[in-house]
Short mmCIF file of N, CA and C in Angstrom, two decimals:
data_model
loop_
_atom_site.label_atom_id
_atom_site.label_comp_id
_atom_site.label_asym_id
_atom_site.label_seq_id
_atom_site.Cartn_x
_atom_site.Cartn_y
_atom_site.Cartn_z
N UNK A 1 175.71 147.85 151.39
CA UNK A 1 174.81 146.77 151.70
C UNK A 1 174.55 145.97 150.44
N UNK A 2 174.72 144.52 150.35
CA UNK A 2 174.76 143.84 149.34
C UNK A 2 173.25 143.09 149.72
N UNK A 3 172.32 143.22 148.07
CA UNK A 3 171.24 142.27 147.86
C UNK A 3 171.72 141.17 147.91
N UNK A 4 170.63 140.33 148.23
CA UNK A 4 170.81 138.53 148.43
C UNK A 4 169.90 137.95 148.19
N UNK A 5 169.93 137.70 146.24
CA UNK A 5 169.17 136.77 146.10
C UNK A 5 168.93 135.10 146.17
N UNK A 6 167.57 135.08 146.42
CA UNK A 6 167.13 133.50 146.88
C UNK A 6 167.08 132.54 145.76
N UNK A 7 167.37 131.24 145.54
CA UNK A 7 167.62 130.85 144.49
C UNK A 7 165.80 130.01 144.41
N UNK A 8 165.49 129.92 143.28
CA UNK A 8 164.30 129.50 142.93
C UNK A 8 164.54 127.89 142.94
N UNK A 9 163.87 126.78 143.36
CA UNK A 9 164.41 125.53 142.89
C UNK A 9 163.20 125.59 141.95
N UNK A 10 163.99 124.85 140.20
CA UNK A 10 163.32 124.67 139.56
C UNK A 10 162.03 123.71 139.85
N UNK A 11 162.48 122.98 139.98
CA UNK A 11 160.83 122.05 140.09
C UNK A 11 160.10 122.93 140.79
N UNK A 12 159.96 123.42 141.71
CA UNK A 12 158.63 124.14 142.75
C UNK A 12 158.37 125.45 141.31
N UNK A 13 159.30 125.71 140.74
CA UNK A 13 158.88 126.88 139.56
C UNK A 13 158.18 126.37 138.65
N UNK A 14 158.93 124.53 138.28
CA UNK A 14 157.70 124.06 137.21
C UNK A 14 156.53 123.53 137.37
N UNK A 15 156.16 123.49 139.12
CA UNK A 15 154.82 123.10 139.64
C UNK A 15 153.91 124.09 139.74
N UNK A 16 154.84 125.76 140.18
CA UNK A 16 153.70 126.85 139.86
C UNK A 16 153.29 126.96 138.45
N UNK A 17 153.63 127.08 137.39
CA UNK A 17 153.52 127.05 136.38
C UNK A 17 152.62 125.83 135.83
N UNK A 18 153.04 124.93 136.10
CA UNK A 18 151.79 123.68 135.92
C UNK A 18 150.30 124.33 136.72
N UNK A 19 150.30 124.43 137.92
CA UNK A 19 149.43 124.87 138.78
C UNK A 19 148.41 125.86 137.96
N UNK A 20 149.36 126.68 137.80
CA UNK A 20 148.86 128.51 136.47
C UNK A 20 148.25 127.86 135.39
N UNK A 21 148.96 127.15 135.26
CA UNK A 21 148.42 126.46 133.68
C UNK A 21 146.97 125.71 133.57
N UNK A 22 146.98 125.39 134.37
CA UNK A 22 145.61 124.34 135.02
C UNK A 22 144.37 125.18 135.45
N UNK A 23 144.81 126.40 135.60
CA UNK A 23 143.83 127.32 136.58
C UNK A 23 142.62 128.07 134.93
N UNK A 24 141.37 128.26 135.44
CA UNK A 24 140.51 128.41 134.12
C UNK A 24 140.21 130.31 134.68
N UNK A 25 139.95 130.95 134.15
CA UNK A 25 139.58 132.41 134.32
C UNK A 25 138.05 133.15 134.62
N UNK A 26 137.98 133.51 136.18
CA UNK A 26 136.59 133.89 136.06
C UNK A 26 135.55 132.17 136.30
N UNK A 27 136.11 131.52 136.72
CA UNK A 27 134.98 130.34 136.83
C UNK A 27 136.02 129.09 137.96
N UNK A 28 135.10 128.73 138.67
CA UNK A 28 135.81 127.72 139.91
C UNK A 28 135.37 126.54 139.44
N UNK A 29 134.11 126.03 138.52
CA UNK A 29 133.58 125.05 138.37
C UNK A 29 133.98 123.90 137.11
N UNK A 30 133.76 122.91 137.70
CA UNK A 30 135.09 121.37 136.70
C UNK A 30 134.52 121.29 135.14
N UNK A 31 134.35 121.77 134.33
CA UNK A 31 133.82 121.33 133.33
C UNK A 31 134.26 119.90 132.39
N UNK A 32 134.81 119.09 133.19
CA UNK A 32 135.46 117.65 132.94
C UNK A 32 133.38 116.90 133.20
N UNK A 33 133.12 117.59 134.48
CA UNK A 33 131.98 116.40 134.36
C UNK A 33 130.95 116.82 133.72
N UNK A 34 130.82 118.10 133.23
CA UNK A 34 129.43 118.54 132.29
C UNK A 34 129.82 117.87 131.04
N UNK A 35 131.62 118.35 131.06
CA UNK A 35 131.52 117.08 129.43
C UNK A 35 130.96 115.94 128.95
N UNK A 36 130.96 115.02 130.15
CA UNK A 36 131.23 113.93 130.49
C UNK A 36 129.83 114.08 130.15
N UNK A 37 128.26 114.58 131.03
CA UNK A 37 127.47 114.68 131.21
C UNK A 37 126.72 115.09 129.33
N UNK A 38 127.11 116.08 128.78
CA UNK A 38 126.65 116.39 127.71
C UNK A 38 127.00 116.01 126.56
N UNK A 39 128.21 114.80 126.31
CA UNK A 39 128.31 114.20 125.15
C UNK A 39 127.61 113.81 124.81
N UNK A 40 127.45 113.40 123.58
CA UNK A 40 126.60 112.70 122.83
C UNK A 40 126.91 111.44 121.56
N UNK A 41 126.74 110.41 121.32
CA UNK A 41 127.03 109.90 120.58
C UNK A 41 127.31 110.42 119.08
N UNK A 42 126.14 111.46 118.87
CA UNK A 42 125.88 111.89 117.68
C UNK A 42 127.10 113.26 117.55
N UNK A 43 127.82 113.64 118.82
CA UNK A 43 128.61 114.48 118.79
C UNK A 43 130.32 113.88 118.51
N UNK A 44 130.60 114.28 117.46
CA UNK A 44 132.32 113.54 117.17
C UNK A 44 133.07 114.47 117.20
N UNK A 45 133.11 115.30 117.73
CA UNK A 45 133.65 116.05 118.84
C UNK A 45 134.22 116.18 120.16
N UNK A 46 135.55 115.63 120.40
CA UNK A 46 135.60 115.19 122.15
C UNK A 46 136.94 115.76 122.48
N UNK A 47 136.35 116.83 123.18
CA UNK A 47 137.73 117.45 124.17
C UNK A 47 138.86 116.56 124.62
N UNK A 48 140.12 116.59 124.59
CA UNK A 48 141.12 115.91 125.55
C UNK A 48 141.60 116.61 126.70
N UNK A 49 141.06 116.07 127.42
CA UNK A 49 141.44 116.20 129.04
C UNK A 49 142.35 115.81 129.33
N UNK A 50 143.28 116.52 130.17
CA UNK A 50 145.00 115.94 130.64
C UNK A 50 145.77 116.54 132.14
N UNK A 51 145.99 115.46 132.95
CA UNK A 51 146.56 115.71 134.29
C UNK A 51 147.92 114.93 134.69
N UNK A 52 148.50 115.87 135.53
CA UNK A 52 149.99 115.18 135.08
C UNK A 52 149.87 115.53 137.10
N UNK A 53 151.20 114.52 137.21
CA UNK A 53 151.88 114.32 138.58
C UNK A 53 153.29 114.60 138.04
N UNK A 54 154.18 115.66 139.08
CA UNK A 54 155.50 115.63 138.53
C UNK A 54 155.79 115.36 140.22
N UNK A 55 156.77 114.69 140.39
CA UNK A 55 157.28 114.53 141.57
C UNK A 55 158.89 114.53 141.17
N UNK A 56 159.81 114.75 142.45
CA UNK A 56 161.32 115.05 142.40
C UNK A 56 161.58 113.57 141.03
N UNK A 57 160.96 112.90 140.84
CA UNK A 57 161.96 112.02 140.17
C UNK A 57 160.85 111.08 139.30
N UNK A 58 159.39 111.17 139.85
CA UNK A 58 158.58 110.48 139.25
C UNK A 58 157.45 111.57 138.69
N UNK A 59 156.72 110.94 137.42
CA UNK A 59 155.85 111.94 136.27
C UNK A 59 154.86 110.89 136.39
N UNK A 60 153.49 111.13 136.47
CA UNK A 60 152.05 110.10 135.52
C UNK A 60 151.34 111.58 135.16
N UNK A 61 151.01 110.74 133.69
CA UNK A 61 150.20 111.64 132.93
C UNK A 61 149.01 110.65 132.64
N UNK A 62 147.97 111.39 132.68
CA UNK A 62 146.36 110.67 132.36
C UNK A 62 145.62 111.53 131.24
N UNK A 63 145.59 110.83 130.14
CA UNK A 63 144.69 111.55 129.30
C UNK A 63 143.78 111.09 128.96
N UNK A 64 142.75 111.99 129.08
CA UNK A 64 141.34 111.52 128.63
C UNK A 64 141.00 112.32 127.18
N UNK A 65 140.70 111.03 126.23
CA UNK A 65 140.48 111.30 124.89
C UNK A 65 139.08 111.46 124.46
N UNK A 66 138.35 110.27 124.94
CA UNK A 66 136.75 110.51 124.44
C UNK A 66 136.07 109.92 125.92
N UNK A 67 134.78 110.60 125.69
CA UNK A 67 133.29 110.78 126.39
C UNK A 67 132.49 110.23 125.53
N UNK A 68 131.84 109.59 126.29
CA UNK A 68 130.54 109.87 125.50
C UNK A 68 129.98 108.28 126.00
N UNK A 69 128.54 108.96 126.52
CA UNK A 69 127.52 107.76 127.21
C UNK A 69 128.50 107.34 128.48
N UNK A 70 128.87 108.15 129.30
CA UNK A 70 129.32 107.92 130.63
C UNK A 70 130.89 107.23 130.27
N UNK A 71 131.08 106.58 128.90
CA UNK A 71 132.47 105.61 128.76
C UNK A 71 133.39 106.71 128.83
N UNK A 72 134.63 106.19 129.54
CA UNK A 72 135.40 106.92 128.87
C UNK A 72 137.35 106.64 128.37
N UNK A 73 137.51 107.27 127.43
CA UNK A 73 138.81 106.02 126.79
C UNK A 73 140.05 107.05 127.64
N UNK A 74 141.13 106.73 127.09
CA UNK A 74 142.24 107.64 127.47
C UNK A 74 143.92 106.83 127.50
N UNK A 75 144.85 107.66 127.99
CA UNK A 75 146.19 107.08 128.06
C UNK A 75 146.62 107.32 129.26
N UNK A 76 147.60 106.58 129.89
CA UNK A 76 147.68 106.64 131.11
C UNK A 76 149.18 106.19 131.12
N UNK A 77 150.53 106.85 131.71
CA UNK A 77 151.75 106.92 131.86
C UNK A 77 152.08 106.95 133.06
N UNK A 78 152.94 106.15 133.55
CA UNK A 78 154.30 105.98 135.29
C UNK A 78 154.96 106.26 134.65
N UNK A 79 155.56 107.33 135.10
CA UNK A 79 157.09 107.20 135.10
C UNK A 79 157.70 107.31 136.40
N UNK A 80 157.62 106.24 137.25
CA UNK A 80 158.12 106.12 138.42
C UNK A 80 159.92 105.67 138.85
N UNK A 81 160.18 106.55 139.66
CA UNK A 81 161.99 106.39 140.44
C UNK A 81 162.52 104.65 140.03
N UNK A 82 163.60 104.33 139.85
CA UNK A 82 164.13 103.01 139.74
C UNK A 82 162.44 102.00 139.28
N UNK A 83 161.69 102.22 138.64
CA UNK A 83 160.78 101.42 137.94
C UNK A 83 160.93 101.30 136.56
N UNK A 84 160.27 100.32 135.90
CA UNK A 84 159.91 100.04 134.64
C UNK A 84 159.01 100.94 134.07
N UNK A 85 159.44 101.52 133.07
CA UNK A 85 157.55 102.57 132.45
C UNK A 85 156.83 101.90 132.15
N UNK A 86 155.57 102.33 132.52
CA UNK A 86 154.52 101.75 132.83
C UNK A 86 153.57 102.39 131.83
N UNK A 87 153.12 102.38 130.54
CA UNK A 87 152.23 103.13 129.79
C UNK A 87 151.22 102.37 128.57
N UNK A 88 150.16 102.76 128.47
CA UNK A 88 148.86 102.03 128.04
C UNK A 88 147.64 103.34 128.12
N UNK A 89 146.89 102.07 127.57
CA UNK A 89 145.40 103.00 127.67
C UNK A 89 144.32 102.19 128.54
N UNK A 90 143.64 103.41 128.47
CA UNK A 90 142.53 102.34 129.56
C UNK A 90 140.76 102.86 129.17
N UNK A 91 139.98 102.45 129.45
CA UNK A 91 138.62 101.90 128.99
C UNK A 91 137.57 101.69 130.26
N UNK A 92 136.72 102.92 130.43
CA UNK A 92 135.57 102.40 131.32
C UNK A 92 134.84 103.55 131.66
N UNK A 93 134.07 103.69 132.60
CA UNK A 93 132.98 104.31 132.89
C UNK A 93 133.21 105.38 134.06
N UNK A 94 132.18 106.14 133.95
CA UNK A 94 132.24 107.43 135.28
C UNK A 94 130.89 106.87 135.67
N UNK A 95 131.22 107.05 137.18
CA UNK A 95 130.47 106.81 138.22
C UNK A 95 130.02 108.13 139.12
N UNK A 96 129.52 109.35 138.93
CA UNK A 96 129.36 110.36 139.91
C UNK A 96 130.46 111.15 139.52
N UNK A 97 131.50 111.18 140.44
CA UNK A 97 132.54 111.91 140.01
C UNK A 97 134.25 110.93 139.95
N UNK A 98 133.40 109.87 140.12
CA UNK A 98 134.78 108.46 139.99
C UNK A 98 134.73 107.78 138.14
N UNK A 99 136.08 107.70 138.06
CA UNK A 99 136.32 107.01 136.62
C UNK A 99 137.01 105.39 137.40
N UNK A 100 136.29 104.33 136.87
CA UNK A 100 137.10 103.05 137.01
C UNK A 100 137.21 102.15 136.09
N UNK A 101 138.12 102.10 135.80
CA UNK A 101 138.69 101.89 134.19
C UNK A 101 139.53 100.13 134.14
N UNK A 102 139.80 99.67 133.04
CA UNK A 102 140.45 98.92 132.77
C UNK A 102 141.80 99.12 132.30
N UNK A 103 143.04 99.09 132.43
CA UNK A 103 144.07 99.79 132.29
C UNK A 103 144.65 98.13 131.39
N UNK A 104 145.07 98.49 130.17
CA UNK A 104 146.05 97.33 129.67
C UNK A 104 147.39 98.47 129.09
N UNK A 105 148.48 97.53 129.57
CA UNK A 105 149.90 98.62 129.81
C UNK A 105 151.00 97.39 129.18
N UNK A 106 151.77 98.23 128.99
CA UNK A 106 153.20 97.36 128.50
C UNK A 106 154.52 97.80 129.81
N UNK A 107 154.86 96.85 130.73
CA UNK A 107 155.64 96.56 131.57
C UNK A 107 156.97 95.41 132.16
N UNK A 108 157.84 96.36 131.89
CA UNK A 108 159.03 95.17 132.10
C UNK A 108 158.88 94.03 131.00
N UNK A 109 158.76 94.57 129.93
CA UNK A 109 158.41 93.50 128.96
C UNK A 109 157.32 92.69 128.41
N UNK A 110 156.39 93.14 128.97
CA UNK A 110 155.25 91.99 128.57
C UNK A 110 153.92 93.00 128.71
N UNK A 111 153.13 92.88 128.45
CA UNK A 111 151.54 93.58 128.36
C UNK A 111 149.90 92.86 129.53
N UNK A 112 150.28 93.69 130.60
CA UNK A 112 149.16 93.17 131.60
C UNK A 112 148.29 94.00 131.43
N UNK A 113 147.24 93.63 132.10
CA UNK A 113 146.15 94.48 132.67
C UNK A 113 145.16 94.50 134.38
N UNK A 114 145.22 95.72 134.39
CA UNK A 114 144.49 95.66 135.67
C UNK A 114 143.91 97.36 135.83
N UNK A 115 142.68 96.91 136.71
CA UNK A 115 141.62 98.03 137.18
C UNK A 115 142.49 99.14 137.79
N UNK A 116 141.89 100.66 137.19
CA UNK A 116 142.54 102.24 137.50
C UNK A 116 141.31 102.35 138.35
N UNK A 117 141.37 103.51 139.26
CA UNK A 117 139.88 104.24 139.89
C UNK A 117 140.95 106.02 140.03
N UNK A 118 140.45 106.55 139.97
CA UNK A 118 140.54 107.94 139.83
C UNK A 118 138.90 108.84 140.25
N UNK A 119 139.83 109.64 141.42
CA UNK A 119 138.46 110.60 141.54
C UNK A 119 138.65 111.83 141.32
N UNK A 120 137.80 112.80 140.62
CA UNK A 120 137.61 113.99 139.86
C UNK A 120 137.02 114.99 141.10
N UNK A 121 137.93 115.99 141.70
CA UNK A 121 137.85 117.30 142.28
C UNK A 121 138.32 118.08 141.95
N UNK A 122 137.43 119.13 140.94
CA UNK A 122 137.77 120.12 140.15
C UNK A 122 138.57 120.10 139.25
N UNK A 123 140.36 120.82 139.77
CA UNK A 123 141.62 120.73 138.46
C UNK A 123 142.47 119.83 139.43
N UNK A 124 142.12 118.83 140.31
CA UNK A 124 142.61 117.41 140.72
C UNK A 124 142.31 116.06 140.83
N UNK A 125 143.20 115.00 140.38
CA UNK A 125 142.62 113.96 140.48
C UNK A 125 143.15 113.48 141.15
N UNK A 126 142.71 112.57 142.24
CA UNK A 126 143.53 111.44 142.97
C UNK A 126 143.44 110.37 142.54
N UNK A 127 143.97 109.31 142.58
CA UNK A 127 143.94 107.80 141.99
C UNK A 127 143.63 107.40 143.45
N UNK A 128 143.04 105.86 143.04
CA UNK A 128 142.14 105.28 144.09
C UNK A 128 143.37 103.81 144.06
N UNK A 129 142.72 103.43 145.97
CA UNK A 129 143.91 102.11 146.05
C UNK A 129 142.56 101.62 146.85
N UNK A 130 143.26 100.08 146.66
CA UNK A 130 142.25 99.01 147.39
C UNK A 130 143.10 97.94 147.18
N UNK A 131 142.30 96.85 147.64
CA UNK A 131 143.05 95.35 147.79
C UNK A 131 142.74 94.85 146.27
N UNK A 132 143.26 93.79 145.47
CA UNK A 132 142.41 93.68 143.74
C UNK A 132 142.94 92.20 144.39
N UNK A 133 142.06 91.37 143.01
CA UNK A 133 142.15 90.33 142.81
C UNK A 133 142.31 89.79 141.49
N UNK A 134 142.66 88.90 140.95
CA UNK A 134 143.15 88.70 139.57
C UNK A 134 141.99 87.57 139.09
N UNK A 135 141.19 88.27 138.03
CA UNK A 135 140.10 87.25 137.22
C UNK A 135 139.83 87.54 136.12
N UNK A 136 140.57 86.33 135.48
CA UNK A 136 141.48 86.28 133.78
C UNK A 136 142.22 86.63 133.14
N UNK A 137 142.92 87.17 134.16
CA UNK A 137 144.02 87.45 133.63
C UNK A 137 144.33 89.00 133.99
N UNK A 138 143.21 89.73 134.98
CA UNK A 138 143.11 91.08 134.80
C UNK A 138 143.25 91.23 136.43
N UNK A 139 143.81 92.30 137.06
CA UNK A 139 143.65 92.55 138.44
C UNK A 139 142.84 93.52 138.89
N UNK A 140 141.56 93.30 139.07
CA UNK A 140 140.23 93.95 139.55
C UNK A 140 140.26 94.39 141.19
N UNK A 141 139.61 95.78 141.25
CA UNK A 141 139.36 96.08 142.89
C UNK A 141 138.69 94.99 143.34
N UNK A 142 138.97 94.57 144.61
CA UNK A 142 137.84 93.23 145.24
C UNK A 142 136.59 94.27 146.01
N UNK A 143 136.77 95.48 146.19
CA UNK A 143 135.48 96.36 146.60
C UNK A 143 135.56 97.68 146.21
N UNK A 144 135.27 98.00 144.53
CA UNK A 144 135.54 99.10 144.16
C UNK A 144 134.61 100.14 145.16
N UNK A 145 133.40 100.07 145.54
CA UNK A 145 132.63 100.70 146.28
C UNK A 145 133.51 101.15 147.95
N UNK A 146 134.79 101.01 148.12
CA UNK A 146 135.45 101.13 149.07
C UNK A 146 136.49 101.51 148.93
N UNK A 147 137.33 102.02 147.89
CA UNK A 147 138.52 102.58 147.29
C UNK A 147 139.08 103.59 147.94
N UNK A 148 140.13 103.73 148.84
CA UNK A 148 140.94 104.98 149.46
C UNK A 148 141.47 105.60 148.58
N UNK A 149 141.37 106.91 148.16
CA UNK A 149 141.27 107.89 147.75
C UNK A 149 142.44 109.45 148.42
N UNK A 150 143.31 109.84 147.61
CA UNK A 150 143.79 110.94 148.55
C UNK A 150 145.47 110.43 149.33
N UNK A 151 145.37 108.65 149.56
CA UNK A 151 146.67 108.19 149.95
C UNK A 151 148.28 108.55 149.10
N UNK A 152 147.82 108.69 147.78
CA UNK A 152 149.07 108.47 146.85
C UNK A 152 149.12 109.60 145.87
N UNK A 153 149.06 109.11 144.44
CA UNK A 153 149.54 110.25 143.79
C UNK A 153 148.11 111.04 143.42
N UNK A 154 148.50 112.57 143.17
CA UNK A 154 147.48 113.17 143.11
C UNK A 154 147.74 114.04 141.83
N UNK A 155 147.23 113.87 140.71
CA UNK A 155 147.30 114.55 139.60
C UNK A 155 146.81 115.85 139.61
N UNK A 156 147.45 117.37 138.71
CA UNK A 156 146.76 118.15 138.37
C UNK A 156 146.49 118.45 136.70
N UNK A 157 145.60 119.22 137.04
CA UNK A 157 144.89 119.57 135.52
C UNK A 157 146.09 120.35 134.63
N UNK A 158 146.12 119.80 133.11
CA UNK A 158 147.22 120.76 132.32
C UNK A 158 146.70 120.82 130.95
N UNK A 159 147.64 121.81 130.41
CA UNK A 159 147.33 121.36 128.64
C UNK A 159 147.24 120.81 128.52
N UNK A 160 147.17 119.85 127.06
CA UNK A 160 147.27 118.89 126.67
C UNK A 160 148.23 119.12 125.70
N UNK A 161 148.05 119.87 124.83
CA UNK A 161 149.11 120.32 123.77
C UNK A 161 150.61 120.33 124.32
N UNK A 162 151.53 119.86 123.42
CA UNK A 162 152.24 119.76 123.63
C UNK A 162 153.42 118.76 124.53
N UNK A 163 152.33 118.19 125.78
CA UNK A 163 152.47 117.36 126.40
C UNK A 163 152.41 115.80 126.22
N UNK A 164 152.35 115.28 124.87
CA UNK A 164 152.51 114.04 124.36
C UNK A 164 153.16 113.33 124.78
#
């Protein structure tokens, strides 16, 4: 009688492993928003927070660099199928458990900007979609207070190290 082994497909091996990696020990609770909550100006000290999307062919990574007084800064990467990379930083505030940010990026050649929304559940983030409108040059939600949530890509929590 001959064994028959099953072949592992890598990616689903490098999503458990992302998954493992993300997971904290002995505690279920997000400490992304107590950060958020207990910075301090006077503290120059600021954790980097980092969540990645790997899909068969497309990667976004979101890093969050500094807190502090609800702002918050960070870097933000597409690497989306037959697209242009899409990578920049972005700039703005937490709302509850929503970040909606200003995203300025370098794309297909040239440097735009337009409004991110991301919502924070636990070691996931979803990015937020809505209709935007363009004022000055920037493409803003036309009802951030109405943002679908959960439709598209959904980031998880990872190192940061190493992941540059």
């Amino acid at each position: 009688m001959m064994i028959q082994h099953k072949k592992i497909n890598p990616i689903h091996f490098f999503l458990l492993v992302l998954m493992a990696c993300g997971q904290r020990n002995g505690s279920n609770t997000d400490n992304f928003h107590d950060n958020v909550r207990d910075q301090s100006a006077s503290d120059p000290k600021v954790e980097n927070i980092c969540f990645a999307y790997l899909g068969e062919k497309d990667t976004v990574r979101l890093q969050i660099d500094q807190k502090a007084d609800g702002k918050v800064k960070g870097v933000l990467v597409y690497k989306l199928f037959e697209k242009d990379l899409n990578s920049g930083s972005f700039e703005g505030e937490m709302s509850g458990d929503t970040l909606i940010a200003e995203y300025s990026f370098a794309a297909e050649g040239k440097r735009s900007k337009r409004e991110v929304a991301f919502l924070f559940r636990d070691n996931l983030v979803l990015e937020g979609y809505g209709p935007v409108k363009e004022e000055d040059g920037v493409f803003r939600f036309e009802t951030p207070n109405e943002l679908e949530f959960g439709q598209g890509i959904q980031l998880l929590r990872i190192n940061c190290e190493g992941g540059g």
